[in-house]
Amino acid sequence: MHRYRSHTCGALRESNIGETIRLSGWVHRVRDHGGVLFIDLRDHYGLTQCVVDPDSPAFALAEKLRSEFVVQVDGRARRRPVGTDNDELPTGRVEVYVDRIEVLGPAADLPLPVFGDQEYPEDIRLKYRFLDLRREKLHQNIMTRVEIIKSMRRRMEGQGFFEFNTPILTASSPEGARDFLVPSRIHPGKFYALPQAPQQYKQLLMMSGFDRYFQIAPCFRDEDPRADRLPGEFYQLDVEMSFVEQENVFETMEPVITGVFEEFAKGKPVTKVWPRMSYTAAVRAYGSDKPDLRSPLIIHDVSRIFRQSGFGIFARALESNPSVRVWAIPAPGGGSRAFCDRMDSWAKSEGQPGLAYIFWRDGEEGGAGPVAKNLGLDRTEILRRGLDGRLSEWIELPAPEMNDLGLEFFPEELADRYRQLRPVGMNPGDSVFFVLGKPGDMARFAGLARMKISDELNLMDKERFELAWIVDFPMYEYNEEDKKVDFSHNPFSMPQGGLEALETKDPLSIMAYQYDIVCNGYEIASGGIRNHVPEAMVKAFEIAGYGEQEVVERFGGMYRAFQYGAPPHGGMAAGVDRIVMLLCGTTNLREISLFPMNQQAMDLLMGAPSEATTKQLRELHVRVNLPQK
């Protein structure tokens, strides 16, 4: 017999009854039922109930076992007594009657429990991650991650892609975040960078004629941690294709991502036909470039209703600054003063002066609240009737291409849910909230208010995955801190209009062939068609403050490659961690990652980052200059 086991702890079935069994695993828990000990033995594959009674030669040792001891047991498989089956376990009709136990690894007192999924301080969980990973839910999440990555690989290969591995030690690149630098021992005073993404390498693969590349790529960015962004490193499904336009990328990748979601959604609906909307339309209609389309609410521009109205605060702001707008967020079912006051208090907790509102009650002409009183009956009635998703001379559209406030813009399934939850006009029992300001300044808060209303009024179907493309991102943005024009997305993307647009247009008006995939309020992928024309590449970087010489020095490999026959190419990168997070039903990436850092970017298990020795620093020709305390 095998030294440690004849079966795993998840393998035994009724067909094994009567067989001699050897199992090895962790003691999940011990239960004493009237002198008979029941030991739940656990390994990676499952759990088996083992029984030790006082007549067994193993009883004396069994009494000393505690949770998480690693033991080997020998015994015989038998049918569980009638009425004691556990149908939740694959092994739930069988138990092992034990006649021998060997302790392979005793366990000290546990700093956190393994049995159960109760909350525990995160720093303790990360310091003892090897124990935390034994917990059932987290263990399942990690195995789901493994299966999702296998599915991605299988689907990419099915689309004709080849997996290539690109270098980890590389040169610094302006990807929008800080690099992790690695000092060179051989070349004193020079540094490698860990790749923020394999961007240049995958484009160079296209220059090399490989046509279709993918990789489950580790990426490194020295960013502040968030719940949906791990510090240090993350993984992405990195993709690049030659001889493609934007539409070709969409046609190729949409079934891959849809297929992965459908495979692991556990029966939850997944978007069949993905909506597409411009960056401008998404921000205007939802207050976010990663909108959560599970909510049917659309933000309306109602500035015309408030111009020259009796509601002086808004009217004066609109008159004094033509860039100021009033946005309305409908709240079907939120028509009570208590709800409106609660939303107003929430807005103040978000650092806002408040949240103006109107609500409608039975038997009351016009709306209720200070806004309705000052706006007047006629304008309030126009507002009430206009917020039905129909065209109105008073209600402005979120974007020119969004006909009928988006009903023609979305797939029919989305439009139907929008109509169901948004009756014709606002009715008694409904309310509407208003946000005043410049769109660039108020969009984020308006988006948060939209989601807060949706959540409070249970307007979202949370048991679904809503996927969409966001397209036509601005090529550039103005950096207020540095007072200069910067790339807004990926610096290697092709501007719409090419070199001519770069030479003749206001940089802040240029759109790029850039696109994101969003799901349930998260950006899960980003990509673009690449700028493969050397002159256009130099001009694009010049606008962002990089001289031609600097472009050649920093991106010499790419620049040279473009001189020798560069195919049109494009691609994207999907965030593996965020996709797994969504499919596992959690909102924290630490729940789907093996050995993550904490919120201070520290690895509490391994003790990183740590100080280097004097010898190491001397070899690297590096001197530490610590800040003054």
XYZ file of C-alpha atoms in Angstrom:
629
model
C 0.000 0.000 0.000
C 1.105 3.572 -0.648
C 3.041 5.000 2.295
C 0.515 7.745 2.989
C -2.815 6.961 1.338
C -4.805 4.514 -0.702
C -7.488 7.127 -1.417
C -7.938 10.863 -1.040
C -10.382 12.258 1.514
C -12.863 13.054 -1.242
C -12.759 9.734 -3.081
C -14.671 7.184 -0.993
C -18.094 6.034 -2.198
C -20.440 3.169 -1.364
C -18.525 0.995 -3.846
C -15.547 1.132 -1.448
C -17.448 -0.362 1.496
C -15.525 -3.275 2.978
C -12.156 -2.173 1.602
C -9.058 -1.510 3.696
C -8.450 2.229 3.541
C -5.482 4.504 4.275
C -6.074 8.254 4.389
C -3.811 11.196 5.184
C -4.930 14.750 5.842
C -5.717 17.451 8.347
C -7.984 16.968 11.344
C -10.838 19.289 10.445
C -12.642 18.768 13.748
C -13.141 16.126 16.433
C -16.560 15.334 17.910
C -17.122 13.206 21.001
C -20.482 11.398 20.877
C -20.849 9.446 24.082
C -17.267 8.214 24.141
C -17.109 7.486 20.395
C -14.845 9.929 18.564
C -15.749 11.222 15.117
C -12.830 12.752 13.237
C -13.526 14.752 10.082
C -10.370 14.269 8.033
C -9.735 16.813 5.267
C -7.359 17.141 2.341
C -7.390 19.149 -0.885
C -9.964 16.818 -2.448
C -12.624 16.636 0.240
C -13.593 15.378 3.678
C -14.189 11.907 5.120
C -15.743 11.006 8.458
C -13.552 8.647 10.516
C -14.841 6.801 13.574
C -12.759 5.689 16.569
C -14.466 3.843 19.421
C -12.950 2.843 22.786
C -12.262 -0.689 21.527
C -9.940 0.584 18.785
C -6.175 0.433 19.439
C -6.045 3.983 18.050
C -8.452 5.433 20.647
C -5.835 6.669 23.128
C -4.003 8.638 20.438
C -7.253 9.877 18.901
C -8.185 11.512 22.224
C -5.068 13.705 21.940
C -5.763 14.998 18.446
C -6.632 18.645 17.868
C -7.702 20.675 14.878
C -5.155 20.852 12.037
C -2.997 17.944 13.182
C -1.781 16.129 10.071
C -2.452 12.433 10.541
C -2.538 9.151 8.682
C -5.355 6.730 9.481
C -5.816 3.082 8.568
C -9.161 1.366 8.770
C -12.062 -0.162 6.898
C -14.727 1.635 4.891
C -18.272 0.959 6.059
C -21.793 2.264 5.430
C -22.865 5.078 7.707
C -25.687 4.092 10.074
C -29.218 4.755 8.850
C -30.216 8.373 9.375
C -26.658 9.726 9.590
C -25.992 10.270 5.872
C -24.664 13.686 4.855
C -25.884 14.353 1.316
C -23.920 17.618 1.159
C -20.679 15.604 0.975
C -19.706 13.295 -1.905
C -18.398 10.930 0.808
C -21.487 11.451 2.948
C -22.729 7.817 2.919
C -19.428 6.240 3.913
C -17.198 6.377 6.982
C -13.880 4.792 7.953
C -13.707 2.679 11.094
C -10.162 3.432 12.328
C -7.798 0.902 13.879
C -4.528 2.826 13.462
C -3.474 6.502 13.607
C -0.066 8.030 12.955
C 0.603 11.698 13.650
C 2.569 13.067 10.699
C 2.606 16.696 11.788
C 1.297 18.030 15.104
C -0.256 21.526 15.160
C 0.320 24.248 17.730
C -2.538 26.401 19.021
C -4.089 28.107 15.996
C -3.838 31.901 15.613
C -7.053 31.816 13.559
C -9.727 29.161 13.046
C -9.755 27.066 9.884
C -13.188 25.505 10.429
C -15.923 27.905 9.298
C -15.723 31.172 7.380
C -16.087 33.666 10.215
C -14.490 37.087 9.814
C -11.015 37.562 11.229
C -8.588 40.537 11.213
C -6.977 40.784 7.789
C -3.413 41.236 9.045
C -3.665 37.992 11.036
C -5.096 36.222 7.992
C -2.251 37.450 5.779
C 0.500 36.681 8.297
C -0.807 33.124 8.589
C -1.963 32.872 4.981
C -1.055 29.172 4.827
C -3.763 28.590 7.453
C -6.197 31.033 5.853
C -5.890 29.171 2.545
C -7.068 25.982 4.233
C -10.473 27.590 4.849
C -13.108 26.125 2.569
C -14.356 29.275 0.813
C -10.915 30.715 0.135
C -9.609 27.325 -0.986
C -12.534 27.063 -3.419
C -11.888 30.582 -4.722
C -8.270 29.745 -5.523
C -9.293 26.560 -7.334
C -11.949 28.521 -9.254
C -9.181 30.899 -10.294
C -7.147 27.945 -11.576
C -10.100 26.682 -13.620
C -10.877 30.150 -15.028
C -7.296 30.537 -16.245
C -7.433 27.066 -17.806
C -10.660 28.096 -19.561
C -9.067 31.301 -20.842
C -6.115 29.376 -22.259
C -8.355 26.819 -23.917
C -10.564 29.480 -25.495
C -7.638 31.567 -26.714
C -5.988 28.551 -28.319
C -9.350 27.760 -29.916
C -9.272 31.227 -31.493
C -5.883 30.528 -33.045
C -3.689 32.325 -30.509
C -0.242 31.183 -29.357
C 1.063 31.621 -25.800
C 4.386 33.452 -25.541
C 6.306 34.474 -22.414
C 7.846 37.942 -22.398
C 10.724 39.233 -20.220
C 10.279 40.328 -16.627
C 13.396 42.514 -16.401
C 12.847 45.323 -18.905
C 13.024 49.088 -19.399
C 10.846 51.734 -17.789
C 7.715 52.670 -19.757
C 5.065 55.406 -19.289
C 2.066 53.171 -18.578
C 0.483 55.631 -16.152
C 1.848 54.259 -12.865
C 5.158 54.089 -11.024
C 7.642 51.426 -11.992
C 9.319 48.971 -9.670
C 13.021 49.507 -10.348
C 15.713 46.811 -10.056
C 19.332 48.042 -9.758
C 21.865 46.404 -12.064
C 24.991 44.963 -10.438
C 26.805 44.605 -13.746
C 25.934 48.123 -14.944
C 26.449 50.463 -11.966
C 23.925 53.282 -11.685
C 21.495 51.723 -14.155
C 18.175 50.072 -13.423
C 15.813 47.549 -14.922
C 12.073 47.972 -14.459
C 9.531 45.255 -13.790
C 6.931 45.453 -16.593
C 3.756 47.360 -15.883
C 2.451 45.346 -18.836
C 4.090 43.461 -21.719
C 2.923 46.254 -24.043
C 6.075 46.849 -26.068
C 7.049 43.189 -26.226
C 3.690 42.050 -27.524
C 3.764 44.745 -30.201
C 7.298 43.661 -31.124
C 5.984 40.106 -31.489
C 3.600 41.435 -34.120
C 6.575 43.153 -35.822
C 8.262 39.731 -35.741
C 5.445 38.118 -37.679
C 3.838 35.913 -34.998
C 0.313 37.258 -35.766
C -1.679 36.170 -32.671
C -0.197 36.330 -29.168
C -1.597 35.778 -25.707
C -0.145 35.341 -22.258
C -1.368 35.106 -18.669
C 1.035 37.893 -17.856
C 2.298 39.100 -14.465
C 2.303 42.908 -14.302
C 3.973 45.130 -11.705
C 2.858 48.616 -10.701
C 3.902 50.607 -7.662
C 0.382 51.838 -6.908
C -1.547 52.491 -3.732
C -3.697 49.451 -2.905
C -7.485 49.316 -3.140
C -10.020 46.555 -2.659
C -10.192 46.033 -6.452
C -6.475 46.601 -7.108
C -3.710 44.652 -5.420
C -0.453 46.432 -4.638
C 2.650 45.223 -6.395
C 1.580 42.622 -8.910
C -1.479 41.446 -10.769
C -2.212 39.156 -13.709
C -3.875 39.840 -17.020
C -4.953 37.933 -20.089
C -2.711 39.823 -22.494
C -3.625 39.728 -26.195
C -2.304 41.146 -29.462
C -3.342 40.532 -33.101
C -1.935 41.598 -36.464
C -3.896 42.931 -39.439
C -6.965 43.887 -37.424
C -9.271 46.820 -36.894
C -11.211 47.533 -33.727
C -14.196 45.502 -34.893
C -12.010 42.428 -35.470
C -10.748 42.575 -31.874
C -14.321 42.810 -30.615
C -15.494 39.871 -32.717
C -12.602 37.740 -31.482
C -12.568 38.563 -27.773
C -16.269 38.960 -27.017
C -16.996 35.199 -27.263
C -13.894 34.411 -25.153
C -14.941 36.654 -22.269
C -18.633 35.770 -22.587
C -17.754 32.074 -22.606
C -15.652 32.345 -19.456
C -18.450 34.172 -17.630
C -21.106 31.717 -18.782
C -18.956 28.755 -17.719
C -18.445 30.035 -14.165
C -21.570 32.172 -13.585
C -23.370 29.320 -11.753
C -26.526 29.893 -13.765
C -26.603 33.691 -13.480
C -27.570 35.467 -16.727
C -24.676 36.849 -18.798
C -25.040 39.552 -21.461
C -25.600 37.937 -24.865
C -25.205 41.019 -27.073
C -22.827 43.553 -25.577
C -23.878 47.201 -25.734
C -21.291 49.682 -26.970
C -21.146 53.282 -25.871
C -18.642 56.061 -26.150
C -16.681 57.241 -23.146
C -18.579 60.536 -23.371
C -21.975 58.815 -23.452
C -21.107 56.546 -20.522
C -19.966 59.416 -18.308
C -22.943 61.547 -19.341
C -25.590 58.847 -18.892
C -24.136 57.019 -15.876
C -21.550 59.319 -14.292
C -18.853 56.706 -14.898
C -16.752 55.230 -17.691
C -17.304 51.826 -16.060
C -21.078 51.887 -15.566
C -22.952 49.194 -13.702
C -25.679 48.332 -16.196
C -27.540 46.176 -13.697
C -29.154 49.457 -12.694
C -31.627 50.801 -15.268
C -31.319 54.434 -14.112
C -30.074 57.053 -16.579
C -28.875 60.515 -15.625
C -30.742 63.320 -17.451
C -29.547 66.822 -18.271
C -32.364 69.142 -17.117
C -30.476 72.433 -17.276
C -33.096 74.026 -19.560
C -35.819 73.562 -16.964
C -33.836 75.474 -14.345
C -32.604 78.345 -16.528
C -34.363 81.601 -15.631
C -36.496 79.684 -13.134
C -37.594 80.583 -9.645
C -35.050 78.185 -8.111
C -32.433 80.910 -7.724
C -29.409 78.835 -6.671
C -29.480 76.775 -9.851
C -30.684 79.597 -12.132
C -27.885 81.968 -11.073
C -25.220 79.260 -11.438
C -26.421 78.414 -14.950
C -26.504 82.070 -15.971
C -23.053 82.913 -14.607
C -21.195 79.978 -16.165
C -22.261 78.349 -19.451
C -20.315 75.159 -18.655
C -22.390 74.491 -15.516
C -25.153 71.891 -15.887
C -27.977 70.420 -13.802
C -28.238 66.641 -13.910
C -31.292 64.753 -12.680
C -31.259 61.232 -11.270
C -34.739 59.656 -11.072
C -35.626 57.500 -8.078
C -38.713 55.356 -8.822
C -40.174 54.332 -5.469
C -38.167 56.889 -3.506
C -40.984 59.373 -3.039
C -40.875 60.031 0.699
C -39.323 62.844 2.679
C -37.535 60.302 4.867
C -35.788 58.748 1.868
C -34.927 62.119 0.343
C -33.496 63.382 3.645
C -31.487 60.184 3.980
C -30.000 60.707 0.525
C -29.246 64.336 1.382
C -27.361 63.201 4.515
C -25.467 60.627 2.483
C -24.394 63.324 0.003
C -22.995 65.415 2.856
C -21.057 62.386 4.120
C -19.463 62.255 0.637
C -18.207 65.827 1.027
C -21.021 67.434 -0.984
C -23.137 70.392 0.181
C -26.239 68.213 -0.116
C -28.576 66.735 -2.698
C -31.554 68.737 -3.948
C -34.736 66.783 -4.671
C -38.398 66.749 -5.630
C -40.803 63.986 -4.625
C -44.412 63.300 -5.528
C -47.278 62.320 -3.199
C -50.824 61.076 -3.760
C -53.471 63.779 -4.058
C -50.944 66.618 -4.239
C -50.681 68.816 -7.318
C -47.079 69.326 -8.383
C -44.111 67.987 -6.485
C -43.108 68.391 -2.848
C -40.013 69.971 -1.372
C -38.228 73.358 -1.643
C -37.088 72.798 -5.245
C -40.654 72.169 -6.473
C -41.990 75.136 -4.527
C -39.502 77.548 -6.110
C -39.422 75.948 -9.552
C -43.150 76.385 -9.990
C -46.002 74.083 -10.970
C -45.558 74.312 -14.756
C -41.851 73.500 -14.828
C -42.198 70.796 -12.200
C -44.899 69.139 -14.300
C -42.710 69.302 -17.426
C -39.930 67.721 -15.410
C -42.244 64.988 -14.104
C -43.518 64.092 -17.564
C -40.094 64.409 -19.199
C -38.334 61.831 -17.042
C -40.000 58.913 -18.775
C -37.192 58.099 -21.156
C -38.898 59.945 -24.025
C -37.683 62.889 -26.058
C -38.583 66.298 -24.719
C -37.607 69.797 -25.766
C -36.630 70.353 -22.143
C -34.653 67.169 -21.464
C -31.287 66.937 -23.229
C -29.919 63.619 -24.453
C -26.913 62.014 -22.758
C -25.012 62.045 -26.075
C -25.943 62.640 -29.721
C -25.793 58.958 -30.631
C -28.068 57.943 -27.738
C -31.491 58.267 -29.330
C -34.530 58.311 -27.010
C -32.326 58.564 -23.914
C -30.630 55.307 -24.718
C -33.562 53.007 -25.423
C -32.426 52.484 -29.004
C -28.809 52.377 -27.926
C -29.047 49.314 -25.709
C -29.945 45.712 -26.527
C -33.663 45.029 -26.264
C -33.227 43.056 -23.028
C -31.688 46.097 -21.315
C -34.302 48.424 -22.783
C -37.138 46.220 -21.503
C -35.806 46.276 -17.953
C -35.362 50.039 -18.235
C -39.001 50.442 -19.253
C -40.268 48.076 -16.548
C -38.533 49.912 -13.740
C -39.146 53.383 -15.146
C -42.839 54.124 -15.588
C -44.054 56.759 -18.020
C -43.204 59.917 -16.168
C -42.662 60.201 -12.434
C -45.681 59.070 -10.399
C -46.777 59.497 -6.783
C -44.270 57.614 -4.692
C -41.318 58.623 -6.914
C -38.615 61.249 -6.512
C -35.800 62.847 -8.468
C -32.462 64.192 -7.246
C -30.350 66.970 -8.740
C -26.623 67.577 -9.062
C -25.263 71.001 -10.040
C -21.809 71.761 -11.456
C -19.416 71.308 -14.336
C -19.773 67.820 -15.827
C -16.107 66.993 -15.320
C -16.354 67.900 -11.646
C -19.718 66.366 -10.797
C -19.798 63.211 -12.919
C -18.197 60.959 -10.305
C -20.597 62.073 -7.558
C -23.600 61.795 -9.883
C -22.524 58.233 -10.688
C -22.192 57.398 -6.990
C -25.653 58.895 -6.323
C -27.129 56.824 -9.163
C -25.724 53.644 -7.642
C -26.728 54.618 -4.090
C -30.320 55.209 -5.223
C -30.350 51.940 -7.165
C -29.055 50.033 -4.166
C -31.328 51.680 -1.595
C -34.456 51.110 -3.710
C -33.477 47.577 -4.820
C -33.637 48.534 -8.486
C -30.726 46.297 -9.483
C -30.843 42.647 -10.378
C -27.581 41.718 -8.675
C -27.742 38.080 -9.777
C -26.465 38.747 -13.291
C -23.368 39.843 -15.192
C -23.772 42.885 -17.464
C -20.905 43.280 -19.944
C -20.354 46.216 -22.296
C -17.748 47.913 -24.485
C -16.754 51.506 -23.749
C -15.188 53.054 -26.869
C -13.803 56.346 -28.224
C -11.696 57.388 -25.256
C -9.982 60.787 -25.424
C -6.384 60.453 -26.605
C -5.204 63.136 -24.182
C -6.221 64.858 -20.962
C -5.021 68.004 -19.224
C -2.874 67.377 -16.164
C -3.841 70.133 -13.729
C -1.002 69.289 -11.342
C 1.772 69.566 -13.951
C -0.112 72.049 -16.173
C 0.463 69.992 -19.309
C -1.234 67.669 -21.775
C -0.849 63.961 -20.885
C -1.930 60.685 -22.425
C -5.308 59.759 -20.960
C -5.155 56.021 -21.617
C -2.562 53.971 -23.503
C 0.208 56.051 -25.115
C 0.705 53.518 -27.911
C -2.861 53.767 -29.257
C -3.749 55.020 -32.744
C -5.449 58.440 -32.718
C -8.644 58.599 -34.719
C -7.663 60.557 -37.818
C -4.043 59.435 -37.575
C -1.157 61.830 -38.144
C -3.417 64.454 -39.705
C -5.480 64.724 -36.520
C -2.338 65.036 -34.399
C -1.063 67.858 -36.607
C -4.286 69.827 -37.098
C -6.638 69.271 -34.142
C -6.778 70.464 -30.558
C -5.178 67.525 -28.712
C -7.964 67.463 -26.122
C -10.534 66.906 -28.906
C -8.782 63.870 -30.425
C -10.380 60.490 -29.812
C -8.329 57.295 -29.844
C -9.033 53.767 -30.994
C -9.133 52.696 -27.363
C -11.725 50.579 -25.625
C -12.563 49.020 -22.279
C -14.716 46.092 -21.234
C -16.821 46.795 -18.165
C -18.829 44.415 -16.012
C -21.068 45.277 -13.062
C -19.282 48.553 -12.371
C -15.712 47.295 -12.843
C -13.286 47.800 -15.702
C -12.178 44.252 -16.512
C -10.242 44.862 -19.744
C -8.607 47.636 -21.693
C -7.101 47.799 -25.158
C -6.649 49.640 -28.406
C -5.574 49.654 -32.007
C -1.877 50.573 -31.983
C -0.120 53.537 -33.519
C 2.269 51.717 -35.867
C 3.278 54.725 -38.006
C 6.693 56.086 -36.846
C 5.909 59.721 -37.663
C 2.549 59.507 -35.872
C 4.162 57.825 -32.863
C 6.753 60.619 -32.539
C 4.081 63.316 -32.945
C 1.779 61.667 -30.382
C 4.527 61.604 -27.772
C 5.649 65.118 -28.716
C 2.205 66.470 -27.802
C 2.579 64.826 -24.364
C 5.938 66.504 -23.837
C 8.382 63.891 -25.142
C 10.943 65.029 -27.717
C 11.847 62.819 -30.671
C 15.240 62.009 -29.169
C 13.609 60.929 -25.907
C 11.143 58.725 -27.807
C 14.007 57.066 -29.660
C 15.951 56.543 -26.421
C 13.044 55.204 -24.366
C 11.246 53.223 -27.050
C 14.101 52.495 -29.409
C 13.091 48.883 -29.986
C 9.568 49.780 -31.045
C 10.685 52.830 -33.023
C 13.217 50.798 -34.987
C 10.729 47.980 -35.560
C 8.243 50.406 -37.096
C 10.838 51.342 -39.731
C 11.002 47.829 -41.178
C 7.484 46.864 -42.157
C 5.015 47.270 -39.309
C 1.623 45.538 -39.722
C -1.520 47.238 -38.442
C -2.181 45.599 -35.074
C -4.172 45.877 -31.882
C -5.165 44.014 -28.791
C -6.228 44.240 -25.195
C -5.544 42.998 -21.695
C -8.238 41.544 -19.430
C -7.714 41.614 -15.679
C -7.627 38.003 -14.502
C -7.916 39.023 -10.853
C -11.022 41.170 -11.328
C -12.753 38.580 -13.498
C -12.125 35.902 -10.862
C -13.279 38.304 -8.133
C -16.600 38.900 -9.916
C -17.201 35.226 -10.652
C -16.415 34.246 -7.055
C -18.945 36.796 -5.792
C -16.543 38.848 -3.687
C -15.488 42.512 -3.800
C -11.961 42.082 -2.447
C -9.083 40.786 -4.563
C -7.403 39.348 -1.470
C -10.148 36.727 -1.406
C -9.034 35.284 -4.752
C -5.239 35.694 -4.564
C -2.775 33.249 -3.035
C -0.325 35.456 -1.138
C -1.407 39.097 -1.398
C 0.087 42.084 0.379
C -1.857 44.145 2.893
C -3.176 47.693 2.482
C 0.287 49.066 3.282
C 1.855 47.025 0.452
C 3.569 44.683 2.905
C 3.874 40.913 2.652
C 3.282 39.951 6.279
C 3.957 36.271 5.629
C 7.398 36.640 4.053
C 8.372 39.915 5.707
C 8.695 41.966 2.521
C 9.803 44.594 1.827
C 12.913 44.148 3.985
C 16.189 45.973 4.419
C 19.119 45.017 2.215
C 22.452 44.109 3.773
C 25.443 46.408 3.457
C 27.113 43.796 1.246
C 24.109 43.687 -1.103
C 23.973 47.480 -1.385
C 27.718 47.659 -2.040
C 27.466 45.069 -4.830
C 24.653 47.070 -6.437
C 26.463 50.404 -6.011
C 23.415 51.749 -4.200
C 23.347 54.042 -1.181
C 20.170 54.408 0.904
C 19.034 57.967 1.606
C 16.206 57.595 4.111
C 13.782 60.507 4.738
C 14.190 62.443 7.964
C 11.871 61.233 10.713
